[in-house]
Short mmCIF file of C-alpha atoms in Angstrom, two decimals:
data_model
loop_
_atom_site.label_atom_id
_atom_site.label_comp_id
_atom_site.label_asym_id
_atom_site.label_seq_id
_atom_site.Cartn_x
_atom_site.Cartn_y
_atom_site.Cartn_z
CA MET A 1 -55.28 -1.94 21.86
CA ASN A 2 -54.85 -0.24 18.21
CA SER A 3 -55.06 3.38 19.87
CA HIS A 4 -51.81 5.51 20.15
CA ASN A 5 -50.85 5.86 23.37
CA PRO A 6 -49.86 9.87 23.25
CA LEU A 7 -47.64 9.37 25.97
CA THR A 8 -45.65 6.83 24.20
CA VAL A 9 -42.26 7.99 23.76
CA SER A 10 -39.38 6.10 22.00
CA ARG A 11 -36.00 5.30 23.26
CA ARG A 12 -34.68 7.18 20.08
CA GLY A 13 -36.85 10.03 20.93
CA ILE A 14 -35.35 9.95 24.82
CA LEU A 15 -31.79 10.06 23.32
CA ILE A 16 -32.17 12.91 21.20
CA ALA A 17 -33.80 14.85 23.60
CA GLY A 18 -31.39 14.29 26.04
CA ALA A 19 -28.48 15.06 23.57
CA ALA A 20 -30.36 18.49 22.87
CA THR A 21 -30.57 19.08 26.48
CA ALA A 22 -26.65 18.60 26.56
CA ALA A 23 -26.28 20.50 23.66
CA ALA A 24 -28.11 23.65 25.10
CA THR A 25 -26.62 23.48 28.68
CA SER A 26 -23.19 23.36 27.65
CA LEU A 27 -24.01 26.91 25.45
CA SER A 28 -22.33 29.83 26.96
CA LYS A 29 -24.58 32.42 28.26
CA ASP A 30 -23.66 35.18 25.69
CA ALA A 31 -24.65 32.84 23.21
CA MET A 32 -28.14 32.02 24.66
CA ALA A 33 -28.81 35.72 25.18
CA ALA A 34 -27.86 36.86 21.77
CA ASN A 35 -31.04 34.60 20.28
CA GLU A 36 -30.02 35.10 16.64
CA PRO A 37 -30.33 33.13 13.74
CA PRO A 38 -27.05 31.14 12.84
CA SER A 39 -24.58 32.74 10.28
CA ALA A 40 -24.13 31.25 7.15
CA ASN A 41 -20.77 30.36 8.17
CA ALA A 42 -21.92 28.81 11.35
CA GLY A 43 -24.06 25.90 12.02
CA THR A 44 -25.63 25.63 8.55
CA VAL A 45 -25.14 23.44 5.67
CA PRO A 46 -24.62 24.04 2.08
CA THR A 47 -27.77 23.31 -0.23
CA ALA A 48 -29.06 23.60 -3.71
CA GLY A 49 -32.01 23.14 -5.43
CA VAL A 50 -32.97 20.55 -8.23
CA THR A 51 -35.86 19.28 -9.90
CA LEU A 52 -36.40 15.44 -10.57
CA GLU A 53 -38.70 13.58 -12.29
CA VAL A 54 -39.33 10.35 -10.21
CA ASN A 55 -41.63 7.80 -11.68
CA GLY A 56 -43.06 10.31 -13.78
CA LYS A 57 -43.91 12.88 -11.17
CA PRO A 58 -41.88 16.20 -10.84
CA HIS A 59 -40.54 17.00 -7.52
CA THR A 60 -38.48 20.01 -6.64
CA LEU A 61 -36.01 19.76 -3.70
CA THR A 62 -33.85 21.73 -1.67
CA LEU A 63 -31.37 19.55 -0.18
CA ASP A 64 -28.22 19.18 1.85
CA THR A 65 -25.72 19.08 -1.33
CA ARG A 66 -24.60 15.96 0.39
CA THR A 67 -27.58 14.02 0.08
CA THR A 68 -27.24 11.03 -2.73
CA LEU A 69 -29.78 10.36 -4.91
CA LEU A 70 -30.34 7.36 -2.74
CA ASP A 71 -31.13 9.39 0.21
CA ALA A 72 -33.38 12.08 -1.63
CA LEU A 73 -35.28 9.13 -2.94
CA ARG A 74 -36.12 7.17 0.79
CA GLU A 75 -35.59 10.27 3.02
CA HIS A 76 -37.12 13.33 1.44
CA LEU A 77 -39.63 11.42 -1.41
CA HIS A 78 -40.22 8.27 1.20
CA LEU A 79 -39.79 6.03 -1.91
CA THR A 80 -38.42 3.26 0.60
CA GLY A 81 -38.75 0.62 -2.23
CA THR A 82 -34.98 1.19 -3.19
CA LYS A 83 -32.76 -0.26 -0.65
CA LYS A 84 -29.46 0.79 1.00
CA GLY A 85 -27.42 -1.76 1.49
CA CYS A 86 -23.50 -1.17 1.92
CA ASP A 87 -23.58 2.48 0.66
CA HIS A 88 -20.43 2.46 -1.21
CA GLY A 89 -21.49 0.84 -4.70
CA GLN A 90 -20.66 -2.60 -3.76
CA CYS A 91 -23.70 -4.54 -3.54
CA GLY A 92 -26.60 -2.73 -5.96
CA ALA A 93 -29.55 -2.77 -3.58
CA CYS A 94 -29.66 1.01 -4.50
CA THR A 95 -29.65 0.22 -8.17
CA VAL A 96 -32.54 2.60 -10.14
CA LEU A 97 -32.92 3.92 -13.37
CA VAL A 98 -31.69 7.20 -14.41
CA ASP A 99 -32.92 8.38 -17.88
CA GLY A 100 -33.82 4.45 -18.58
CA VAL A 101 -30.24 3.71 -17.53
CA ARG A 102 -29.24 1.57 -14.62
CA ILE A 103 -26.95 3.25 -11.78
CA ASN A 104 -26.12 2.99 -8.17
CA SER A 105 -28.10 5.54 -6.45
CA CYS A 106 -25.83 5.74 -3.56
CA LEU A 107 -22.92 6.90 -5.66
CA THR A 108 -24.23 9.96 -7.10
CA LEU A 109 -25.64 13.14 -5.82
CA ALA A 110 -29.27 14.03 -5.99
CA VAL A 111 -27.86 17.66 -6.97
CA MET A 112 -26.29 16.20 -9.93
CA HIS A 113 -29.51 15.23 -12.05
CA PRO A 114 -31.31 18.23 -12.34
CA GLY A 115 -34.32 17.25 -15.10
CA ALA A 116 -33.42 13.47 -14.77
CA LYS A 117 -36.27 10.86 -14.88
CA VAL A 118 -35.82 8.42 -12.36
CA THR A 119 -37.53 5.27 -12.05
CA THR A 120 -37.71 3.09 -9.01
CA ILE A 121 -39.47 0.05 -8.10
CA GLU A 122 -42.60 1.63 -7.19
CA GLY A 123 -42.62 3.23 -10.71
CA LEU A 124 -42.29 -0.22 -12.35
CA GLY A 125 -45.20 -2.08 -11.69
CA THR A 126 -48.03 -1.62 -8.78
CA PRO A 127 -49.43 -4.66 -6.43
CA ARG A 128 -52.51 -5.06 -8.84
CA LYS A 129 -50.16 -4.37 -11.75
CA LEU A 130 -46.78 -6.01 -11.67
CA HIS A 131 -44.15 -5.46 -13.94
CA PRO A 132 -43.07 -8.57 -15.87
CA LEU A 133 -40.01 -8.92 -13.90
CA GLN A 134 -41.49 -8.51 -10.43
CA ALA A 135 -44.29 -11.24 -11.71
CA ALA A 136 -41.28 -13.69 -12.55
CA PHE A 137 -39.40 -12.98 -9.24
CA VAL A 138 -42.76 -13.87 -7.00
CA LYS A 139 -43.26 -16.99 -9.84
CA HIS A 140 -39.64 -18.06 -9.57
CA ASP A 141 -39.08 -17.23 -5.87
CA GLY A 142 -36.01 -15.14 -6.87
CA TYR A 143 -35.46 -13.90 -3.25
CA GLN A 144 -35.39 -14.97 0.44
CA CYS A 145 -35.39 -11.88 2.36
CA GLY A 146 -36.25 -9.33 -0.15
CA TYR A 147 -33.81 -6.93 0.19
CA CYS A 148 -31.93 -7.02 -2.81
CA THR A 149 -35.17 -7.49 -4.73
CA PRO A 150 -35.88 -3.82 -5.62
CA GLY A 151 -32.16 -3.37 -7.06
CA GLN A 152 -32.10 -6.70 -8.68
CA ILE A 153 -35.52 -5.99 -10.52
CA CYS A 154 -34.41 -2.25 -11.04
CA SER A 155 -30.95 -3.69 -12.45
CA ALA A 156 -32.62 -6.43 -14.69
CA VAL A 157 -34.98 -4.04 -16.42
CA GLY A 158 -31.45 -1.76 -17.50
CA MET A 159 -29.51 -4.88 -18.43
CA LEU A 160 -31.98 -6.39 -20.76
CA ASP A 161 -32.12 -3.04 -22.40
CA GLU A 162 -28.54 -3.06 -22.50
CA LEU A 163 -28.68 -6.36 -24.10
CA ARG A 164 -31.35 -4.92 -26.72
CA ARG A 165 -28.67 -2.16 -27.41
CA GLY A 166 -26.22 -4.98 -28.13
CA ILE A 167 -23.63 -3.32 -25.49
CA PRO A 168 -21.03 -6.33 -25.02
CA SER A 169 -20.42 -7.56 -21.47
CA HIS A 170 -16.96 -9.48 -20.23
CA VAL A 171 -17.97 -12.83 -21.35
CA SER A 172 -19.10 -12.06 -24.79
CA ALA A 173 -17.05 -14.17 -26.88
CA ASP A 174 -16.98 -11.80 -30.08
CA LEU A 175 -16.72 -8.01 -29.42
CA ASN A 176 -18.37 -7.48 -32.99
CA THR A 177 -21.30 -9.67 -33.00
CA ARG A 178 -24.56 -9.02 -31.35
CA PRO A 179 -24.44 -10.45 -27.95
CA LEU A 180 -27.27 -13.16 -26.69
CA LEU A 181 -28.73 -14.04 -23.32
CA SER A 182 -26.86 -17.05 -22.27
CA PRO A 183 -26.93 -17.87 -18.50
CA ASP A 184 -23.01 -16.93 -18.56
CA GLU A 185 -24.00 -13.45 -19.90
CA LEU A 186 -26.54 -12.98 -17.68
CA ARG A 187 -24.43 -14.06 -14.77
CA GLU A 188 -21.76 -11.44 -15.62
CA ARG A 189 -24.36 -8.65 -16.59
CA MET A 190 -25.99 -8.97 -13.12
CA SER A 191 -22.62 -9.38 -10.96
CA GLY A 192 -23.17 -5.80 -9.78
CA ASN A 193 -26.26 -7.16 -7.69
CA LEU A 194 -25.28 -9.40 -4.59
CA CYS A 195 -27.96 -11.36 -2.96
CA ARG A 196 -26.88 -12.72 0.57
CA CYS A 197 -29.58 -15.06 0.64
CA GLY A 198 -28.06 -16.82 -2.30
CA ALA A 199 -31.18 -16.64 -4.44
CA TYR A 200 -29.21 -16.22 -7.71
CA SER A 201 -30.30 -19.73 -9.40
CA ASN A 202 -34.15 -18.32 -9.06
CA ILE A 203 -33.19 -14.84 -9.92
CA VAL A 204 -31.52 -16.41 -13.15
CA GLU A 205 -34.62 -18.35 -14.13
CA ALA A 206 -37.09 -15.23 -13.32
CA ILE A 207 -34.79 -12.87 -15.67
CA THR A 208 -34.17 -15.55 -18.50
CA GLU A 209 -38.11 -16.42 -18.52
CA VAL A 210 -38.81 -12.43 -19.21
CA ALA A 211 -35.81 -11.79 -21.34
CA GLY A 212 -36.96 -15.09 -23.69
CA GLY A 213 -40.47 -13.81 -23.78
CA ALA A 214 -39.52 -9.89 -24.62
CA THR A 215 -37.03 -11.14 -27.39
CA ALA A 216 -39.09 -13.94 -29.00
CA MET S 1 -19.36 13.23 4.39
CA LYS S 2 -18.14 17.01 5.27
CA PRO S 3 -20.15 19.39 4.18
CA PHE S 4 -19.38 21.16 0.47
CA THR S 5 -20.55 23.89 -2.05
CA TYR S 6 -21.44 22.97 -5.13
CA GLU S 7 -21.39 24.65 -8.69
CA ARG S 8 -22.16 23.16 -12.24
CA ALA S 9 -19.49 24.43 -14.88
CA ARG S 10 -20.23 25.22 -18.21
CA THR S 11 -17.13 25.24 -19.82
CA PRO S 12 -13.61 23.29 -19.16
CA ALA S 13 -12.14 26.83 -18.74
CA GLU S 14 -14.47 27.80 -16.38
CA ALA S 15 -14.12 24.68 -14.50
CA ALA S 16 -10.56 24.95 -14.03
CA ALA S 17 -10.77 28.58 -13.06
CA ALA S 18 -13.38 27.24 -10.49
CA ALA S 19 -11.29 24.56 -9.31
CA LEU S 20 -8.58 27.24 -8.72
CA ARG S 21 -10.52 29.67 -6.87
CA HIS S 22 -11.57 27.29 -4.33
CA PRO S 23 -8.86 25.60 -2.52
CA GLY S 24 -9.64 22.25 -1.70
CA ALA S 25 -12.19 21.81 -4.64
CA LYS S 26 -12.66 18.67 -6.91
CA PHE S 27 -14.13 17.92 -9.93
CA ILE S 28 -16.97 15.26 -10.09
CA ALA S 29 -17.98 13.42 -13.20
CA GLY S 30 -19.22 10.09 -12.67
CA GLY S 31 -18.64 10.38 -8.49
CA THR S 32 -18.18 6.52 -8.11
CA ASN S 33 -14.95 6.65 -6.67
CA LEU S 34 -14.90 10.08 -5.26
CA LEU S 35 -17.99 9.83 -3.32
CA ASP S 36 -17.18 6.52 -1.91
CA LEU S 37 -14.22 8.34 -0.38
CA MET S 38 -16.14 11.35 0.77
CA LYS S 39 -18.31 9.21 2.88
CA LEU S 40 -15.30 7.72 4.53
CA GLN S 41 -13.79 11.02 4.95
CA ILE S 42 -11.01 10.11 3.03
CA GLU S 43 -11.91 12.88 0.43
CA ALA S 44 -13.02 16.07 2.00
CA PRO S 45 -13.57 18.52 -0.68
CA ALA S 46 -14.91 22.03 0.51
CA HIS S 47 -15.91 22.51 -3.06
CA LEU S 48 -17.08 20.57 -5.87
CA VAL S 49 -17.22 21.34 -9.39
CA ASP S 50 -19.86 19.42 -11.37
CA VAL S 51 -18.17 18.65 -14.92
CA ASN S 52 -20.99 16.69 -16.19
CA GLY S 53 -22.48 19.65 -18.09
CA LEU S 54 -19.33 20.39 -20.22
CA ALA S 55 -19.86 18.41 -23.50
CA LEU S 56 -17.30 16.12 -23.26
CA ASP S 57 -18.87 12.97 -24.25
CA ARG S 58 -18.26 12.36 -27.69
CA ILE S 59 -16.07 10.14 -29.08
CA GLU S 60 -14.27 11.40 -32.26
CA ALA S 61 -11.80 10.53 -35.14
CA THR S 62 -8.77 12.31 -35.17
CA PRO S 63 -7.06 13.62 -38.28
CA GLU S 64 -4.01 10.96 -37.45
CA GLY S 65 -6.52 8.46 -37.94
CA GLY S 66 -7.13 7.49 -34.18
CA LEU S 67 -9.86 8.43 -31.63
CA ARG S 68 -10.65 11.26 -29.29
CA ILE S 69 -12.47 9.98 -26.38
CA GLY S 70 -13.77 12.85 -24.46
CA ALA S 71 -13.20 13.06 -20.58
CA LEU S 72 -16.99 12.19 -20.01
CA VAL S 73 -17.21 9.52 -21.89
CA ARG S 74 -18.85 7.01 -19.79
CA ASN S 75 -17.34 3.28 -19.76
CA THR S 76 -20.04 1.50 -21.01
CA ALA S 77 -20.28 3.85 -23.99
CA LEU S 78 -16.59 3.59 -24.57
CA ALA S 79 -16.63 -0.34 -24.67
CA ALA S 80 -19.53 -0.17 -26.71
CA ASP S 81 -18.52 1.84 -29.51
CA GLU S 82 -18.29 0.26 -32.57
CA ARG S 83 -15.04 1.66 -33.77
CA VAL S 84 -13.61 0.90 -29.89
CA ARG S 85 -14.73 -2.65 -30.60
CA ARG S 86 -13.27 -3.19 -33.84
CA ASP S 87 -9.90 -1.23 -33.86
CA TYR S 88 -8.94 -0.98 -30.04
CA GLY S 89 -10.28 -4.44 -28.87
CA VAL S 90 -7.96 -4.39 -25.57
CA LEU S 91 -9.46 -1.20 -24.38
CA ALA S 92 -13.24 -2.39 -24.71
CA ARG S 93 -12.51 -5.87 -22.97
CA ALA S 94 -10.29 -3.76 -20.22
CA LEU S 95 -13.49 -1.63 -19.68
CA LEU S 96 -15.67 -4.66 -19.60
CA ALA S 97 -13.38 -6.62 -16.92
CA GLY S 98 -13.65 -3.52 -14.46
CA ALA S 99 -16.38 -2.70 -11.67
CA SER S 100 -20.01 -3.61 -12.29
CA ALA S 101 -22.67 -2.53 -15.14
CA GLN S 102 -24.00 0.05 -13.09
CA LEU S 103 -20.68 1.49 -12.34
CA ARG S 104 -19.51 1.35 -15.82
CA ASN S 105 -22.76 3.12 -16.67
CA LYS S 106 -21.40 6.50 -14.57
CA ALA S 107 -17.84 5.97 -14.38
CA THR S 108 -16.28 8.35 -17.08
CA THR S 109 -12.51 8.20 -18.88
CA ALA S 110 -11.11 10.67 -16.94
CA GLY S 111 -12.40 9.85 -13.86
CA ASN S 112 -11.08 6.22 -14.24
CA LEU S 113 -7.75 7.59 -14.87
CA LEU S 114 -7.77 9.31 -11.70
CA GLN S 115 -9.44 6.56 -9.57
CA ARG S 116 -7.50 6.04 -5.98
CA THR S 117 -5.92 2.86 -4.71
CA ARG S 118 -7.65 0.15 -3.42
CA CYS S 119 -5.04 -0.61 -0.82
CA PRO S 120 -7.08 -1.60 2.31
CA TYR S 121 -4.71 0.56 4.48
CA PHE S 122 -5.73 3.89 2.44
CA TYR S 123 -9.39 2.96 3.23
CA ASP S 124 -8.99 2.29 6.90
CA THR S 125 -8.71 5.58 8.17
CA ASN S 126 -7.47 4.13 11.78
CA GLN S 127 -4.19 3.30 10.39
CA PRO S 128 -1.42 5.55 8.83
CA CYS S 129 -0.94 6.02 5.44
CA ASN S 130 1.53 8.20 3.56
CA LYS S 131 -0.94 8.62 0.79
CA ARG S 132 -3.93 9.76 2.74
CA GLN S 133 -1.98 11.47 5.43
CA PRO S 134 1.26 12.49 4.12
CA GLY S 135 4.15 11.56 6.50
CA SER S 136 2.19 9.36 8.89
CA GLY S 137 3.80 6.22 7.74
CA CYS S 138 3.18 3.08 5.72
CA SER S 139 0.66 0.65 7.51
CA ALA S 140 0.91 -1.91 4.30
CA LEU S 141 4.24 -2.37 4.91
CA GLY S 142 4.77 -5.26 7.71
CA GLY S 143 0.86 -5.80 7.16
CA ILE S 144 -1.28 -7.98 4.63
CA THR S 145 0.21 -7.51 0.94
CA ARG S 146 -1.39 -10.02 -1.06
CA GLN S 147 -2.86 -7.20 -3.23
CA HIS S 148 0.29 -5.22 -3.02
CA ALA S 149 3.03 -3.70 -5.68
CA VAL S 150 5.75 -5.92 -6.96
CA LEU S 151 7.19 -3.09 -9.21
CA GLY S 152 8.38 0.69 -8.47
CA ALA S 153 7.10 0.96 -5.03
CA SER S 154 8.98 2.90 -2.33
CA GLN S 155 9.61 2.94 1.20
CA ALA S 156 6.62 5.17 1.61
CA CYS S 157 4.30 3.25 -0.57
CA ILE S 158 3.72 0.01 -1.93
CA ALA S 159 -0.26 0.44 -3.49
CA THR S 160 -1.34 -0.65 -6.63
CA HIS S 161 -3.39 1.62 -9.21
CA PRO S 162 -6.90 -0.12 -9.67
CA SER S 163 -7.61 0.73 -13.28
CA ASP S 164 -8.29 -1.79 -16.21
CA MET S 165 -8.64 0.97 -18.57
CA ALA S 166 -5.52 2.83 -18.16
CA VAL S 167 -3.54 -0.35 -18.67
CA ALA S 168 -4.95 -0.99 -21.96
CA MET S 169 -4.30 2.77 -23.08
CA ARG S 170 -0.66 2.26 -21.83
CA SER S 171 -0.50 -0.72 -24.27
CA LEU S 172 -2.00 1.54 -26.96
CA ASP S 173 0.17 4.80 -25.97
CA ALA S 174 -2.72 6.93 -25.61
CA VAL S 175 -2.17 10.41 -24.34
CA VAL S 176 -4.03 12.55 -22.01
CA ASP S 177 -5.39 15.89 -23.16
CA THR S 178 -5.87 18.76 -20.40
CA VAL S 179 -6.59 22.61 -20.15
CA LYS S 180 -5.10 24.55 -17.00
CA PRO S 181 -7.06 26.84 -15.11
CA ASP S 182 -5.30 29.67 -17.39
CA GLY S 183 -7.03 28.13 -20.71
CA GLN S 184 -3.67 26.32 -21.57
CA LYS S 185 -3.80 22.79 -23.45
CA ARG S 186 -1.30 20.28 -22.48
CA VAL S 187 -0.71 16.90 -23.90
CA ILE S 188 0.52 13.98 -21.21
CA PRO S 189 1.84 10.54 -22.69
CA ILE S 190 -0.11 8.35 -20.54
CA ALA S 191 3.35 6.81 -19.54
CA ASP S 192 3.90 10.16 -17.59
CA PHE S 193 0.55 10.27 -16.71
CA HIS S 194 0.70 8.35 -13.33
CA ARG S 195 3.54 8.88 -11.13
CA LEU S 196 5.52 6.02 -9.02
CA PRO S 197 4.73 6.44 -5.09
CA GLY S 198 8.55 7.54 -4.26
CA ASP S 199 8.38 10.01 -1.33
CA THR S 200 4.97 11.25 -2.38
CA PRO S 201 2.53 9.00 -2.70
CA HIS S 202 -0.14 11.52 -2.29
CA ILE S 203 0.98 12.98 -5.77
CA GLU S 204 -0.77 10.09 -8.06
CA THR S 205 -0.74 11.93 -11.23
CA ALA S 206 1.39 14.80 -13.61
CA LEU S 207 -1.70 17.10 -13.12
CA GLU S 208 -1.41 20.52 -11.72
CA PRO S 209 -3.71 22.29 -9.41
CA GLY S 210 -7.09 23.11 -11.08
CA GLU S 211 -5.93 21.30 -14.62
CA LEU S 212 -8.95 19.32 -16.00
CA ILE S 213 -8.49 16.55 -18.49
CA THR S 214 -10.77 17.13 -21.61
CA SER S 215 -9.95 13.91 -23.73
CA VAL S 216 -7.91 11.03 -23.93
CA SER S 217 -6.30 10.32 -27.54
CA LEU S 218 -5.39 7.03 -28.87
CA PRO S 219 -3.06 6.74 -32.22
CA LYS S 220 -4.15 5.21 -35.31
CA PRO S 221 -4.91 1.44 -34.58
CA LEU S 222 -2.45 -0.96 -34.43
CA GLY S 223 -4.24 -4.24 -36.05
CA GLY S 224 -2.58 -7.27 -34.63
CA THR S 225 -4.68 -9.53 -31.80
CA HIS S 226 -6.18 -7.34 -28.82
CA ILE S 227 -6.47 -9.38 -25.44
CA TYR S 228 -6.79 -8.46 -22.04
CA ARG S 229 -6.26 -10.96 -19.31
CA LYS S 230 -7.63 -10.20 -15.98
CA VAL S 231 -6.88 -12.61 -12.92
CA ARG S 232 -8.93 -11.87 -9.97
CA ASP S 233 -10.32 -13.65 -6.72
CA ARG S 234 -13.95 -13.68 -8.10
CA ALA S 235 -15.17 -14.30 -11.60
CA SER S 236 -16.63 -11.10 -11.88
CA TYR S 237 -16.81 -7.60 -10.21
CA ALA S 238 -13.57 -7.47 -8.37
CA PHE S 239 -10.18 -5.86 -8.78
CA ALA S 240 -7.00 -7.35 -10.49
CA LEU S 241 -4.41 -9.41 -8.71
CA VAL S 242 -2.59 -9.49 -11.96
CA SER S 243 -3.79 -8.14 -15.44
CA VAL S 244 -2.51 -8.29 -18.96
CA ALA S 245 -3.10 -5.85 -21.66
CA ALA S 246 -1.43 -7.25 -25.07
CA VAL S 247 -1.86 -6.39 -28.79
CA VAL S 248 -0.18 -9.08 -30.74
CA GLN S 249 1.04 -9.20 -34.16
CA ARG S 250 0.70 -11.93 -36.90
CA ASP S 251 4.79 -12.35 -36.74
CA GLY S 252 4.71 -12.34 -32.80
CA SER S 253 5.62 -9.00 -32.31
CA GLY S 254 3.62 -6.91 -30.09
CA ARG S 255 3.17 -4.71 -27.06
CA VAL S 256 2.12 -5.78 -23.41
CA ALA S 257 1.06 -3.76 -20.11
CA LEU S 258 0.85 -5.12 -16.87
CA GLY S 259 -1.69 -4.22 -14.34
CA GLY S 260 -1.94 -4.61 -10.60
CA VAL S 261 1.76 -5.00 -9.85
CA ALA S 262 2.64 -1.27 -9.34
CA HIS S 263 1.34 2.63 -8.78
CA LYS S 264 1.05 2.73 -12.39
CA PRO S 265 0.31 0.87 -15.40
CA TRP S 266 3.55 -1.23 -16.40
CA ARG S 267 5.27 -1.14 -19.62
CA ASP S 268 8.97 -2.00 -20.55
CA ASP S 269 10.13 -1.43 -23.73
CA SER S 270 12.73 -4.39 -23.66
CA ALA S 271 9.82 -6.96 -22.82
CA ASP S 272 8.09 -5.46 -26.13
CA ALA S 273 10.81 -6.17 -27.76
CA ALA S 274 11.22 -9.79 -26.43
CA LEU S 275 7.74 -10.67 -27.12
CA PRO S 276 9.06 -12.81 -30.29
CA GLN S 277 11.41 -15.02 -28.04
CA GLY S 278 8.17 -15.67 -25.85
CA ALA S 279 6.26 -15.07 -22.72
CA LYS S 280 9.64 -16.12 -20.43
CA ALA S 281 11.96 -13.77 -22.01
CA ALA S 282 9.30 -11.00 -22.09
CA ALA S 283 7.83 -11.47 -18.31
CA ALA S 284 11.85 -11.87 -17.29
CA ARG S 285 12.05 -8.25 -18.37
CA LEU S 286 8.93 -6.78 -17.33
CA LEU S 287 9.81 -8.22 -13.88
CA ALA S 288 13.47 -7.18 -13.61
CA GLY S 289 13.78 -5.56 -10.29
CA ALA S 290 10.62 -6.83 -8.75
CA ARG S 291 10.56 -6.91 -5.24
CA THR S 292 8.07 -9.06 -3.25
CA THR S 293 6.92 -9.59 0.25
CA GLU S 294 5.66 -13.37 1.45
CA ASP S 295 2.20 -12.22 0.49
CA ASN S 296 2.51 -11.04 -3.08
CA ALA S 297 5.68 -13.16 -4.20
CA PHE S 298 3.00 -15.20 -6.04
CA LYS S 299 2.55 -12.55 -8.74
CA LEU S 300 5.39 -13.13 -10.11
CA PRO S 301 4.90 -16.40 -11.38
CA LEU S 302 0.98 -15.39 -12.18
CA VAL S 303 2.64 -12.70 -14.52
CA GLU S 304 4.51 -14.93 -16.19
CA ARG S 305 1.93 -17.90 -16.79
CA THR S 306 -1.00 -14.68 -17.55
CA LEU S 307 1.53 -13.70 -20.04
CA VAL S 308 1.91 -17.52 -21.55
CA ALA S 309 -2.01 -17.53 -21.63
CA VAL S 310 -2.17 -14.48 -23.36
CA LEU S 311 0.35 -15.30 -26.14
CA ALA S 312 -1.10 -18.73 -26.55
CA GLN S 313 -4.48 -17.08 -27.10
CA ALA S 314 -3.00 -14.96 -29.48
CA ARG S 315 -1.41 -17.64 -31.68
CA SER S 316 -5.36 -19.71 -31.58
#
C-alpha cells in the first residue's frame, strides 16, 4: 500500500502536459525549425542574484526579480513554515524577522535584501526545543487551524523586541514614557496579525505569559 | 506582476538619472504599497530603481531649529525618535495610527507621501477609473462612496489620499526636499505637494518624471498640545473615515488639518483663524464648499464632532 505506483499521474500534471502540447502545436513551422535558444528579450524574464542568510545559513539564489521574500523562502528554500495568507500585507501570516525586525515577507522582493539575516518560524525553535513563544502557544491553545500561527509567533518575537526598545504604539497614553505591556498595548501591537479562527484571547494569554517572564 | 528589470542605486542623483533613463521606471523603497499594486497590475513598471542604499535614513537637526527627516526613515523609526515624540507629537501619533507594526517597519517617509488611494474602484481593475486608466471614467461616481472625498473632488475623481502621516505634516507646514535627474534640488511646501484631482487625477503630486524625494523638513517646534485623532471602522489597522491633526496653544489658537476627506490633506487658513471661537466655527470653514453623496454625507458632522473632541482633549 505504501509503494508509489510509477504510473500515477496527477490531475495537475495532465493539465500542464495538455497546455504544453497545445502551446507546441500552435508554434509556427519556422519557429519549430529554428530550434534556437530564446533571445534575452523574448521568452525570458529578468533575473538577479541575491545572498540571504536564512536561519543562520547563507543561501545564494538567482531569482526572477518579481520573487517576493515570501516566495523565495517557500518555493526556493522550501521553508514552508512561513505562510501565504492574503499576499497583500493585510493578514500578517507571512511575518518574518529581517535583521531582527518583523515585516510582511509578501510585500518585499527577495533581491532587495542582499546580506540580510532572515529568521523564520523554522529558525526560532525546533520540535525538540521549542522557542518560549511556541511552547506558550501550545500551552494556551493559541490557535485552531494553525495557519496564522507562524506569523503570529514571529510577529510576537518582533513585537516584544520593539517594546524592549521603547517604541510607542497608538494606545500608549504618554509618548514620552516607556511603554509597558498591557492587554490594550498587546492587542494594538499585534493588530497586523489576523486569526480567522478567532483564537485571539488565547494568543494574548500566550504572549503575556512569555512577556511577563522576559521582563521579570 | 509584470516582469521588470532591477537595479540598486548608490546616490540620489544616480537614482534620479536611472529613473529618467528607463521610461516607465519606478523607485522602490519600502515597497509596501508599490508591490501590492504591482501584484494587481495596477502598477506595472518595466524597471525598478531600488533606493534603499542611498543613506537617506537619518533624522537630523536643521540650522533653523527644525528636523530634516531622510526619505528612507522608516515610519516606526520616525514615530519612535525622541525629538519627534517630544516636539512633534502630532506626527508621531499620526504615524502610529497608520497601518500595522510590520508595515510601519518597512514603509518609508517618502513612500508614505507617495502612497496611492485606497478607492475600491481604483483597486478593481474590471472597473473604469480615471486615475488608473486616464479617460476611462470614474466608477465611484454613482457607486458606493462611503470612504470618498467630500472636499476638492472633481467630476473625474472623488478618491481620498490615505496617508495619516501627511495630514500631520500638513498641520506642521513641512516641506518636501527633492532632487531632479539633472541634479537640481527643489523644496516643495507640503501644501503644494499633493494635487487635487481636477481633470488629471492620475497626476497626484508636484513631482516631475525622475524627481526623487530626499527628505522632508519640519520647521522649528510649535509647542502647544499635539493631537491626532483618527476615526475608522476598526479600532486598529484601518484607513481613516475622518482624521484630525491639531496643534493647539494655551490661548486656544492653533492649526488643524483633516484626513480622509479629500485627495490631499485638507487645511484652511480661515479655519485656523476661527479655532479660538470653537470647533463649530472652525469646522464650518474647513467644510465650506463640501459636496457629499448619500453615502458619505456622514463625514460632515463627523468632522465637526471629531474637532469638538480634539479641542476638548486639548483643554483637558
